[in-house]
Short mmCIF file of C-alpha atoms in Angstrom, two decimals:
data_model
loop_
_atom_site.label_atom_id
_atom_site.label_comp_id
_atom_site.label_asym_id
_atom_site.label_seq_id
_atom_site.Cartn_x
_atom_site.Cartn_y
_atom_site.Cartn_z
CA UNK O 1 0.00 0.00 0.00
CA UNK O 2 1.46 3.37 -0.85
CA UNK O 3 1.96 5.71 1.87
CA UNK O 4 0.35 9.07 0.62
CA UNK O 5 -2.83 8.37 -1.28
CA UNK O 6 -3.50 10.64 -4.23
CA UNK O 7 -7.16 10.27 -5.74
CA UNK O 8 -7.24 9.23 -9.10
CA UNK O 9 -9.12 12.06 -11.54
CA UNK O 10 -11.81 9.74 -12.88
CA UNK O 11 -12.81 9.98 -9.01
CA UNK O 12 -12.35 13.33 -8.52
CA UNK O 13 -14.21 14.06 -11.77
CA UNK O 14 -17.23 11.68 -10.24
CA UNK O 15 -17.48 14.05 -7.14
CA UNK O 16 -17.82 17.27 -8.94
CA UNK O 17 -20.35 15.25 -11.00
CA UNK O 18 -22.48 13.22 -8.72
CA UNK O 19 -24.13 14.47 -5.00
CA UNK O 20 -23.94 13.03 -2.35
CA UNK O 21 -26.68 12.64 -0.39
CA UNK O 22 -27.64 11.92 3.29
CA UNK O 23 -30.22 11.55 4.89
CA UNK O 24 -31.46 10.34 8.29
CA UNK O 25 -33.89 7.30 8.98
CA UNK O 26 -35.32 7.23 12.17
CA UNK O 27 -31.70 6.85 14.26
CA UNK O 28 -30.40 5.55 11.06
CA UNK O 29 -27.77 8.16 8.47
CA UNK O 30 -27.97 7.03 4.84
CA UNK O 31 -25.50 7.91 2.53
CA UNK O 32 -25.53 7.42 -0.34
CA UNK O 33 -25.46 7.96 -4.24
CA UNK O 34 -28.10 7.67 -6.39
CA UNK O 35 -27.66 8.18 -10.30
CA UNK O 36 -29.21 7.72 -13.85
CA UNK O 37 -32.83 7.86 -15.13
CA UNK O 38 -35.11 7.46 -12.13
CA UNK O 39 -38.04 5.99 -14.37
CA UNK O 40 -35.39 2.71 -14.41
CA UNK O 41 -35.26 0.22 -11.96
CA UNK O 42 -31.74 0.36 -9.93
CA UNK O 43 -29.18 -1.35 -9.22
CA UNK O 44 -28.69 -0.87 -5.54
CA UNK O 45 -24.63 -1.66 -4.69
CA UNK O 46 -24.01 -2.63 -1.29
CA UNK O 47 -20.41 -2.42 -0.46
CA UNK O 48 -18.14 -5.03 2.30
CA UNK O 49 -16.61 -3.97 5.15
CA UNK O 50 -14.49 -1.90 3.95
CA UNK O 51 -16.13 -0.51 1.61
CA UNK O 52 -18.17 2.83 1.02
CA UNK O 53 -20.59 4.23 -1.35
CA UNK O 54 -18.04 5.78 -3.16
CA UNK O 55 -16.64 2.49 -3.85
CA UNK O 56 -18.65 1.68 -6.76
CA UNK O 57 -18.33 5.06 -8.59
CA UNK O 58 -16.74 3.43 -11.97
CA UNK O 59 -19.76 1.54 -11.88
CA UNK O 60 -21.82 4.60 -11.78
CA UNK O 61 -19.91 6.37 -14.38
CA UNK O 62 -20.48 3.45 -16.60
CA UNK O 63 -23.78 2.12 -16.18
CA UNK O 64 -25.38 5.63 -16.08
CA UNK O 65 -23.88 6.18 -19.16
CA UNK O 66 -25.65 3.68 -20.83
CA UNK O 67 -29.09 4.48 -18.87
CA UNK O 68 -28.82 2.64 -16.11
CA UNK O 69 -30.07 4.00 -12.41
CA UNK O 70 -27.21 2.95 -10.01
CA UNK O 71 -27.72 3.34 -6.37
CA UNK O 72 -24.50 2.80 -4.18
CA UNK O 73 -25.24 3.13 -0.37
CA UNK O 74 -23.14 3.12 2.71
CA UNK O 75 -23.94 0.24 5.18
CA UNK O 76 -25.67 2.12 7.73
CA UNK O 77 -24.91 1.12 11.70
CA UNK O 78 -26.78 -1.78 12.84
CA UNK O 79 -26.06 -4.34 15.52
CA UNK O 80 -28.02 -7.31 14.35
CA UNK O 81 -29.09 -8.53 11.14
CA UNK O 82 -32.77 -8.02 11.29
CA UNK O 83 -32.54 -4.18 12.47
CA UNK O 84 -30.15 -3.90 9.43
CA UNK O 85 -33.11 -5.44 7.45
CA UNK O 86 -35.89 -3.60 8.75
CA UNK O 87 -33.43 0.38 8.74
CA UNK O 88 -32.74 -0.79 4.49
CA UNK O 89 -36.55 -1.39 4.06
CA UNK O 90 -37.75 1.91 5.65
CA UNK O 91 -34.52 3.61 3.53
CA UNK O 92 -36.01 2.05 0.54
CA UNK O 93 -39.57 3.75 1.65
CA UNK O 94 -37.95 7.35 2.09
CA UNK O 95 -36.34 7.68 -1.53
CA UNK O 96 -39.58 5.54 -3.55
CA UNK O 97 -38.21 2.68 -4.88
CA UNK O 98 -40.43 -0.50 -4.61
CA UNK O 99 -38.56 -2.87 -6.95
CA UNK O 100 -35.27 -3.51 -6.70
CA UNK O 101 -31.57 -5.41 -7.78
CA UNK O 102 -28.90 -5.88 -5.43
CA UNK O 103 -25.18 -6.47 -6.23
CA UNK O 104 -23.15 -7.13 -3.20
CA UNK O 105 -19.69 -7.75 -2.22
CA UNK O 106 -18.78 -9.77 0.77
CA UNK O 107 -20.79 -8.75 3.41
CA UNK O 108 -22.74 -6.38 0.79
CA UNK O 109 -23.71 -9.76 -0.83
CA UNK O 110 -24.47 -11.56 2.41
CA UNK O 111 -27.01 -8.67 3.94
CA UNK O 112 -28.67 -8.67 0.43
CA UNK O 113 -29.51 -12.12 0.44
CA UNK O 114 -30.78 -11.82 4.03
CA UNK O 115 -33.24 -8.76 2.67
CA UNK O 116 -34.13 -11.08 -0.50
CA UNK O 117 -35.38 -13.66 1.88
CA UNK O 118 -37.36 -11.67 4.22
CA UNK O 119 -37.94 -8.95 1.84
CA UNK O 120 -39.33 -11.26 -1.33
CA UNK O 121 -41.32 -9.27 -3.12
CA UNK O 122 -39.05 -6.16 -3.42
CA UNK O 123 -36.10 -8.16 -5.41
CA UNK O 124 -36.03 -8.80 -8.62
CA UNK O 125 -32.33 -9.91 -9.03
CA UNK O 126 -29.33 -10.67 -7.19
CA UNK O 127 -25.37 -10.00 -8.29
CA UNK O 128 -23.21 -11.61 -6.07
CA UNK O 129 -19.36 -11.54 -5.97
CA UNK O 130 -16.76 -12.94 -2.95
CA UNK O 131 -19.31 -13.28 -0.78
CA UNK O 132 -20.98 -16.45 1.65
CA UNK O 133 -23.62 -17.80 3.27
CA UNK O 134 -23.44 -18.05 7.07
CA UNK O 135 -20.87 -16.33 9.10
CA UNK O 136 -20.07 -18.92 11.64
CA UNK O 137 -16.58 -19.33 10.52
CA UNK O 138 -15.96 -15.29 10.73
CA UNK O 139 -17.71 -15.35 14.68
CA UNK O 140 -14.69 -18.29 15.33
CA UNK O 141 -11.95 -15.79 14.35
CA UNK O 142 -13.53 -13.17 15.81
CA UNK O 143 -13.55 -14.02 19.71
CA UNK O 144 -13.32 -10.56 21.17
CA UNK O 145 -16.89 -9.73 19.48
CA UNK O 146 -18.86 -8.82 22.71
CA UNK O 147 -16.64 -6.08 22.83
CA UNK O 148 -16.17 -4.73 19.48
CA UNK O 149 -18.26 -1.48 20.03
CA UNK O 150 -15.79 -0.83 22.96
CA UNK O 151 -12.64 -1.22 21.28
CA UNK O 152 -10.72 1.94 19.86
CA UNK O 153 -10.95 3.03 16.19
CA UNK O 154 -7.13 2.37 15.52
CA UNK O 155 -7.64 -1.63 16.35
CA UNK O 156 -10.38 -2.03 14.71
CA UNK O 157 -9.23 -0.30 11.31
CA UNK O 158 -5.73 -2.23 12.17
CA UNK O 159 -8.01 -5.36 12.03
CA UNK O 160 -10.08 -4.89 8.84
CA UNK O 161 -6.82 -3.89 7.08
CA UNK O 162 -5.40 -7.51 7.53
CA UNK O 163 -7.52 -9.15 5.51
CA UNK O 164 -6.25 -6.99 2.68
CA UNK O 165 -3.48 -8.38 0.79
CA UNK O 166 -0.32 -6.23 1.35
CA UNK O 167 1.97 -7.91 -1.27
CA UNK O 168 3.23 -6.42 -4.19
CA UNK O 169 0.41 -6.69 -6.74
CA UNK O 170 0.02 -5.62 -10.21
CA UNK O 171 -0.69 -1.41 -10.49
CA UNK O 172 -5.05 -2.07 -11.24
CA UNK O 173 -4.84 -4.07 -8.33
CA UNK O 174 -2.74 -2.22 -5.96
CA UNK O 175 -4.36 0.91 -6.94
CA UNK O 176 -7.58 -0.57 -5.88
CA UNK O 177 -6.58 -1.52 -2.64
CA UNK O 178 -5.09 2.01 -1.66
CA UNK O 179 -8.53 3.18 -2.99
CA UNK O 180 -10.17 0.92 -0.36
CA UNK O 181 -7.72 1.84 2.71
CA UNK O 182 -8.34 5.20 2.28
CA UNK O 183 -12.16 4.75 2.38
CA UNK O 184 -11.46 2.33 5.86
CA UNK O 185 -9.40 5.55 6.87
CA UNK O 186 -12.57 7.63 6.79
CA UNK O 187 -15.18 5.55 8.51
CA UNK O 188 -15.96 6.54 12.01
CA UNK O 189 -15.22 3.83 14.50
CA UNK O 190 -19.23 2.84 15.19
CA UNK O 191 -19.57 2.06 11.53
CA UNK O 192 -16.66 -0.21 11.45
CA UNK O 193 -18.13 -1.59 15.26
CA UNK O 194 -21.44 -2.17 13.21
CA UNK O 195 -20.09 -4.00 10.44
CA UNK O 196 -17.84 -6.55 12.43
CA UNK O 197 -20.83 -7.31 14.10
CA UNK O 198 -22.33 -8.19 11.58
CA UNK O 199 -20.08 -9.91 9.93
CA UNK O 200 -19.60 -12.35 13.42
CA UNK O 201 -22.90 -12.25 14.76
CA UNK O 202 -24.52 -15.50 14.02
CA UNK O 203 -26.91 -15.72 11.23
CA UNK O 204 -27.36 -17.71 7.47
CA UNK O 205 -29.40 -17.42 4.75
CA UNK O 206 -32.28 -19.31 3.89
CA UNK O 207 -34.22 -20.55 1.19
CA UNK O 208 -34.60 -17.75 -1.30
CA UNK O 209 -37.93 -17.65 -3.12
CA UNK O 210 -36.02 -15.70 -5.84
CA UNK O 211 -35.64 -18.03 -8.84
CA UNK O 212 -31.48 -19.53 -9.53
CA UNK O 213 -31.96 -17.80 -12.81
CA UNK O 214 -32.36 -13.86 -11.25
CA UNK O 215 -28.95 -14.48 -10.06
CA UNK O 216 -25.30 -13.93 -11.13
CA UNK O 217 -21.86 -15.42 -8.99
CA UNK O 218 -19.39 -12.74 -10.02
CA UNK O 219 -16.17 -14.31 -8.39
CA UNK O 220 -12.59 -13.97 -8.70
CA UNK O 221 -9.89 -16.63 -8.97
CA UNK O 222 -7.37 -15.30 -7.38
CA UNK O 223 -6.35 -13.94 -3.45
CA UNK O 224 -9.70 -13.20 -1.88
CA UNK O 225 -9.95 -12.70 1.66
CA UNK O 226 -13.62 -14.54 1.79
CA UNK O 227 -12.16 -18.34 1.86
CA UNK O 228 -12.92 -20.49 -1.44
CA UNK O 229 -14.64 -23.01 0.72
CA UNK O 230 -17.15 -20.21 1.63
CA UNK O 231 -17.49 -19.06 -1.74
CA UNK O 232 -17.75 -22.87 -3.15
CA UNK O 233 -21.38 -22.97 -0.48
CA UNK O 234 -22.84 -20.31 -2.49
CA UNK O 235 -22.61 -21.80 -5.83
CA UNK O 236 -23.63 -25.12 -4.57
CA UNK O 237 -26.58 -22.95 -2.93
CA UNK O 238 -27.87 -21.57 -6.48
CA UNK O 239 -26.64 -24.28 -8.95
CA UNK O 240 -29.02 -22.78 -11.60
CA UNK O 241 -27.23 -19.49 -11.42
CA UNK O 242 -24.96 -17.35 -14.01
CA UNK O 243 -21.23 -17.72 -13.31
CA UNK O 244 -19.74 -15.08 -14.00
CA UNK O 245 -16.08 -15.92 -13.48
CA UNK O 246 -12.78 -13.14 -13.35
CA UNK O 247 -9.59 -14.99 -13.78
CA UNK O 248 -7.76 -11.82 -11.67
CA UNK O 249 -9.40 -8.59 -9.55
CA UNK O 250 -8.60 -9.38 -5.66
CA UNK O 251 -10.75 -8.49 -3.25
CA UNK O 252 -12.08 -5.34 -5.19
CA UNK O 253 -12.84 -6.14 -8.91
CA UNK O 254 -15.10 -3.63 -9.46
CA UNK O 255 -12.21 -0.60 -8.95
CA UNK O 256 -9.37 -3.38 -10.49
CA UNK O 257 -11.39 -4.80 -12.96
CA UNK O 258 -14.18 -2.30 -13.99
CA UNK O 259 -14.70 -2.78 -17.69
CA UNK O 260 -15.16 -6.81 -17.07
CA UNK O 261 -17.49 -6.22 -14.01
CA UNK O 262 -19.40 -3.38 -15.66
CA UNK O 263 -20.11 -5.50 -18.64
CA UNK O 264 -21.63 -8.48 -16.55
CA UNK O 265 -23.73 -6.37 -14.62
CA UNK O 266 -25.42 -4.79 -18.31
CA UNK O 267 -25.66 -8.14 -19.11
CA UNK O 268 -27.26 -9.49 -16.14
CA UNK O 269 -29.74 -6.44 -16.26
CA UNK O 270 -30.55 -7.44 -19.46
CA UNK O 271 -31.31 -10.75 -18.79
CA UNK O 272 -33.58 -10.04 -15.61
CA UNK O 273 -35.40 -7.69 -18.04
CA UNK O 274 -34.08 -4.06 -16.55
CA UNK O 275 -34.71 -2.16 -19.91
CA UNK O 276 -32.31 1.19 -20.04
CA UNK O 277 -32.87 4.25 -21.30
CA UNK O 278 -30.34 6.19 -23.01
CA UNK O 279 -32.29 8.66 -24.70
CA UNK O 280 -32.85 10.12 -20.83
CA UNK O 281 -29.07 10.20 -20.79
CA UNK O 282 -28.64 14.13 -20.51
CA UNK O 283 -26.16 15.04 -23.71
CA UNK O 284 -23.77 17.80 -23.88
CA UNK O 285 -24.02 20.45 -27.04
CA UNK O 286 -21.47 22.13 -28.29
CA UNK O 287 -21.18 24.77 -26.08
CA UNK O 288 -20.25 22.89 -23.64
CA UNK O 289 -23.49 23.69 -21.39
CA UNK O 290 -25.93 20.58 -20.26
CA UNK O 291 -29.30 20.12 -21.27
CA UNK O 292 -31.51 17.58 -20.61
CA UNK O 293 -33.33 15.65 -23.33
CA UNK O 294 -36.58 15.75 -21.91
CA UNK O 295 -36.82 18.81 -20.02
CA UNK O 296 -35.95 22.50 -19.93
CA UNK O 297 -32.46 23.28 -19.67
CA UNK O 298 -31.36 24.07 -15.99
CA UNK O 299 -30.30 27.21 -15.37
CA UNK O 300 -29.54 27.15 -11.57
CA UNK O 301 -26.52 29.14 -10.53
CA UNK O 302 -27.85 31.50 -8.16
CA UNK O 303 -26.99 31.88 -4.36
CA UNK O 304 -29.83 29.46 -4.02
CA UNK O 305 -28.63 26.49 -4.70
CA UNK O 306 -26.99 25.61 -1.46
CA UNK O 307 -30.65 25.76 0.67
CA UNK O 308 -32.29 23.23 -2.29
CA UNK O 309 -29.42 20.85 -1.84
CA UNK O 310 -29.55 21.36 1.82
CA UNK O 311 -33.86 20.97 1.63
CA UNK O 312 -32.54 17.78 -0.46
CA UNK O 313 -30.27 16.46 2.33
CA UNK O 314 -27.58 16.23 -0.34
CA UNK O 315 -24.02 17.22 0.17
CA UNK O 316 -22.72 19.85 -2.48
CA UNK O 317 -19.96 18.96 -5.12
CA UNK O 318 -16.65 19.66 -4.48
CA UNK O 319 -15.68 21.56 -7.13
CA UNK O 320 -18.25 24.25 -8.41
CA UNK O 321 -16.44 25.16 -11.67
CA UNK O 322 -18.53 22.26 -13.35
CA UNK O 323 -21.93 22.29 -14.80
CA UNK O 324 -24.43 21.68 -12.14
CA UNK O 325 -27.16 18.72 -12.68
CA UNK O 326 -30.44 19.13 -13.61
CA UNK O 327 -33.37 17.65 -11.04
CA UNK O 328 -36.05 14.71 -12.38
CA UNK O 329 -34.02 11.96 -13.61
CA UNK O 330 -31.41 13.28 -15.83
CA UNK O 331 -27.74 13.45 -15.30
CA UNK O 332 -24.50 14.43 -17.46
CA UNK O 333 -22.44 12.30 -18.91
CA UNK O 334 -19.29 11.79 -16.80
CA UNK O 335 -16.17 12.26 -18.45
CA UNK O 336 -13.65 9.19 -19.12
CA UNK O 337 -10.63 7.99 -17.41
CA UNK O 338 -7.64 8.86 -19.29
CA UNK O 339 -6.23 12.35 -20.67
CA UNK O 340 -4.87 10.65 -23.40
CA UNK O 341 -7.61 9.60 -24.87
CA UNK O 342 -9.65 12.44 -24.36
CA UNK O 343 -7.20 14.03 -26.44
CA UNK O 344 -7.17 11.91 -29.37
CA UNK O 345 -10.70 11.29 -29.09
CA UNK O 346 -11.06 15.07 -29.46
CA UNK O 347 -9.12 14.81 -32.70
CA UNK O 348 -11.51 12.49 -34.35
CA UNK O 349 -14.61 13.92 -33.46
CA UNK O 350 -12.98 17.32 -34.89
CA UNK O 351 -12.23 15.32 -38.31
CA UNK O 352 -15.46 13.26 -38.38
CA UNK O 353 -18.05 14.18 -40.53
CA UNK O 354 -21.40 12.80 -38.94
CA UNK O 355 -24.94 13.70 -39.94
CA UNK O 356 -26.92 16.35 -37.95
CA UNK O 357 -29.42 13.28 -37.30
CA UNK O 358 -27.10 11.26 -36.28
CA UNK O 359 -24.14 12.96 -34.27
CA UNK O 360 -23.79 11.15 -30.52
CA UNK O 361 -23.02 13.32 -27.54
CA UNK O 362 -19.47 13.49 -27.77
CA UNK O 363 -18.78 12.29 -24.42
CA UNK O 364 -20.38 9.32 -24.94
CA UNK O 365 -17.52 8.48 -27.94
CA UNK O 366 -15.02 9.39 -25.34
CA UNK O 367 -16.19 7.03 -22.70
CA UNK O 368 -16.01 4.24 -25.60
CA UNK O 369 -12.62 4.84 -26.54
CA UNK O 370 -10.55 2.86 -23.21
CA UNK O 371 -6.84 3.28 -22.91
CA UNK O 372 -6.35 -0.02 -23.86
CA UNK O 373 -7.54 0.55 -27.63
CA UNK O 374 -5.33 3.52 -27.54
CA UNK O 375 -2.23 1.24 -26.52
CA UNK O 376 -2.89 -0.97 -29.02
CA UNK O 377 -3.01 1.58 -32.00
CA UNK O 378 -0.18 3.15 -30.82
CA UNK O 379 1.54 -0.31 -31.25
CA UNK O 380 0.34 -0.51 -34.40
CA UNK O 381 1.84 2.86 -35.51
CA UNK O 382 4.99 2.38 -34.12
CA UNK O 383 5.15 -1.27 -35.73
CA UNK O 384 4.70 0.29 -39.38
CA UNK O 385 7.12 2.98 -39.19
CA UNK O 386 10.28 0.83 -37.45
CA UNK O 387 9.27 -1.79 -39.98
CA UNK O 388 7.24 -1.51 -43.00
CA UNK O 389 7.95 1.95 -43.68
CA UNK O 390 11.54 1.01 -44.52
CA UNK O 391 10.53 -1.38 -46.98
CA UNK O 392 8.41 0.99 -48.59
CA UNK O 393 11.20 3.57 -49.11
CA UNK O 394 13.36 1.51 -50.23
CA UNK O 395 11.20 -0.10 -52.70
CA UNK O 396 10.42 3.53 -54.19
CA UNK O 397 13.72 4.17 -54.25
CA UNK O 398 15.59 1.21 -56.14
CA UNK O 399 16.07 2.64 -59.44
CA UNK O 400 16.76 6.13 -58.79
CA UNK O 401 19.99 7.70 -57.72
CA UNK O 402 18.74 10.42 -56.14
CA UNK O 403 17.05 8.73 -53.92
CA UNK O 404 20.78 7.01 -52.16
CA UNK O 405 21.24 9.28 -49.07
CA UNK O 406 17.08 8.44 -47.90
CA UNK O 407 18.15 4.20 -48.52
CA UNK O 408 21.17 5.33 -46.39
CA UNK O 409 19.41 6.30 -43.77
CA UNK O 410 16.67 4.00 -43.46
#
């Protein structure tokens, strides 16, 4: 793990983008993020231990993109599984969503198939990844949990922080774990408390009434900190389920491996029958000024906006040098990961000659041009001029004397 944590842009660029919002439940503080068309069924994300909402924001980015809701929400503080149950249903109540699908990591997966089974007619769909089915082996390990909401902060963060792999990894990887210790950094000692009891307090899941088909096992094959034989219950638990199998990712594939994650969650949406909507995805004109495609453009950006975020219990972007969102389901485009091929990207849409009828926000080319395409092109390049470019020139130049000083130097 590196010692000074620097936020990676894509991030940064997601908090000037997205709100956060909070609001409180009874005794119960939600936080949370909740973006994409609203007239879409989400995807709620619940996160592990050490995870927060913010956790899932390539997922967000992504999905949202494509017209996807995505809902990613802290695990708020309870101290047994059935007042966790009960706090998610009335949060579900307070922002009017009825219908659901859960995708949850490790403990996010276990505490959403507890609410599938006493909460049956609310899920459509599970996604689960690294995750289990009873936690008596955790409660074995865990002998000191009577006490957990009496021990300090720094042992319990020095705790979670074991089961992360601190071995030289490759950069995705290790990038995603600093990513993760700096969210465990930032939780308050009672959520941690919460969540290790949780995680040791005895409890398993019973028969779902949610078909093997609504359900995907997104697992990864290599280090995970939730034991194979635990992971090996759950697929024996669902045989009839998708696999959904990532040869590499550690403990965090959705920040290591977004692009293979993202695509099994469209694809399990799909299959459950979640039907996006793109053409609510807000586009960006020329100008550079959002406007929504089914509504008026919003033209907040008065001293007022800080008491409707407030009334909205939402916590105000970071940076207010970017275009603000527009209320009732439509959100901007978020802008892609790497400078580079924003740049180049830039280039082609400047040379591309696309109909009036036709042209695409041009964010949305961006976000399909990955770094990895522009790797491989710049192979490409460099391939023809170290080696067929030669060949060419010296092939033009065979029968002409003029022509001797160019074959000398290639």
């Amino acid at each position: 793990m590196k010692g000074v944590f620097s936020a990676p842009g894509d991030y940064i660029y997601f908090k000037s983008q997205v709100p956060l919002h909070k609001i409180p439940i009874g005794s119960k503080q939600w936080r949370y993020y909740d973006f994409g068309p609203k007239v879409v069924p989400p995807l709620i994300c619940l996160p592990g231990i050490a995870g927060t909402a913010d956790v899932y924001y390539k997922q967000i980015m992504s999905l949202s993109m494509k017209g996807y809701r995505v809902i990613s929400v802290d695990i708020a503080r309870a101290w047994n599984h059935s007042e966790w149950v009960q706090a998610f249903e009335k949060f579900l109540d307070a922002i009017d969503v009825h219908h659901i699908h859960l995708y949850g990591t490790a403990l996010g997966g276990f505490l959403a198939q507890l609410y599938a089974q006493h909460r049956p007619r609310r899920v459509r769909s599970l996604v689960l990844s690294n995750t289990f089915l009873e936690t008596t082996s955790f409660a074995a390990t865990m002998p000191w949990a009577p006490v957990v909401a009496w021990t300090p902060a720094f042992l319990l963060k020095r705790y979670v922080l074991t089961g992360i792999r601190d071995v030289p990894q490759e950069p995705f990887i290790a990038d995603s774990v600093d990513f993760v210790v700096s969210q465990v950094e930032a939780l308050a000692k009672d959520d941690l408390a919460s969540r290790l009891t949780l995680t040791a307090d005895a409890a398993s899941v019973g028969p779902l009434l949610l078909p093997d088909s609504s359900i995907t096992l997104m697992d990864t094959n290599d280090y995970c900190a939730t034991p194979q034989q635990l992971k090996d219950q759950v697929r024996e638990r669902y045989p009839g389920a998708r696999q959904a199998i990532l040869k590499t990712g550690g403990d965090f594939p959705f920040l290591s491996r977004p692009d293979e994650v993202n695509l099994h969650l469209q694809l399990h949406l799909r299959r459950v029958g979640v039907e996006a909507r793109p053409d609510l995805v807000r586009s960006v004109p020329r100008d550079g000024n959002g406007e929504s495609s089914d509504g008026p453009k919003d033209e907040r950006g008065d001293s007022d906006d800080g008491s409707k975020d407030d009334a909205n219990h939402s916590e105000s972007p970071s940076h207010t040098d970017e275009p603000p969102l527009t209320p009732g389901g439509t959100d901007p485009p978020l802008a892609p990961q790497g400078t580079h091929s924003h740049t180049l990207a830039n280039q082609v849409l400047s040379n591309a000659r696309i109909p009036e009828s036709n042209q695409l926000p041009a964010l949305l080319l961006l976000h399909a041009i990955s770094e990895t395409e522009l790797n491989m092109a710049s192979r490409v390049l460099l391939h023809f001029i170290h080696r067929l470019l030669p060949l060419y020139v010296r092939a033009f130049c065979a029968n002409s004397k003029n022509c001797l000083e160019v074959r000398n130097l290639v």
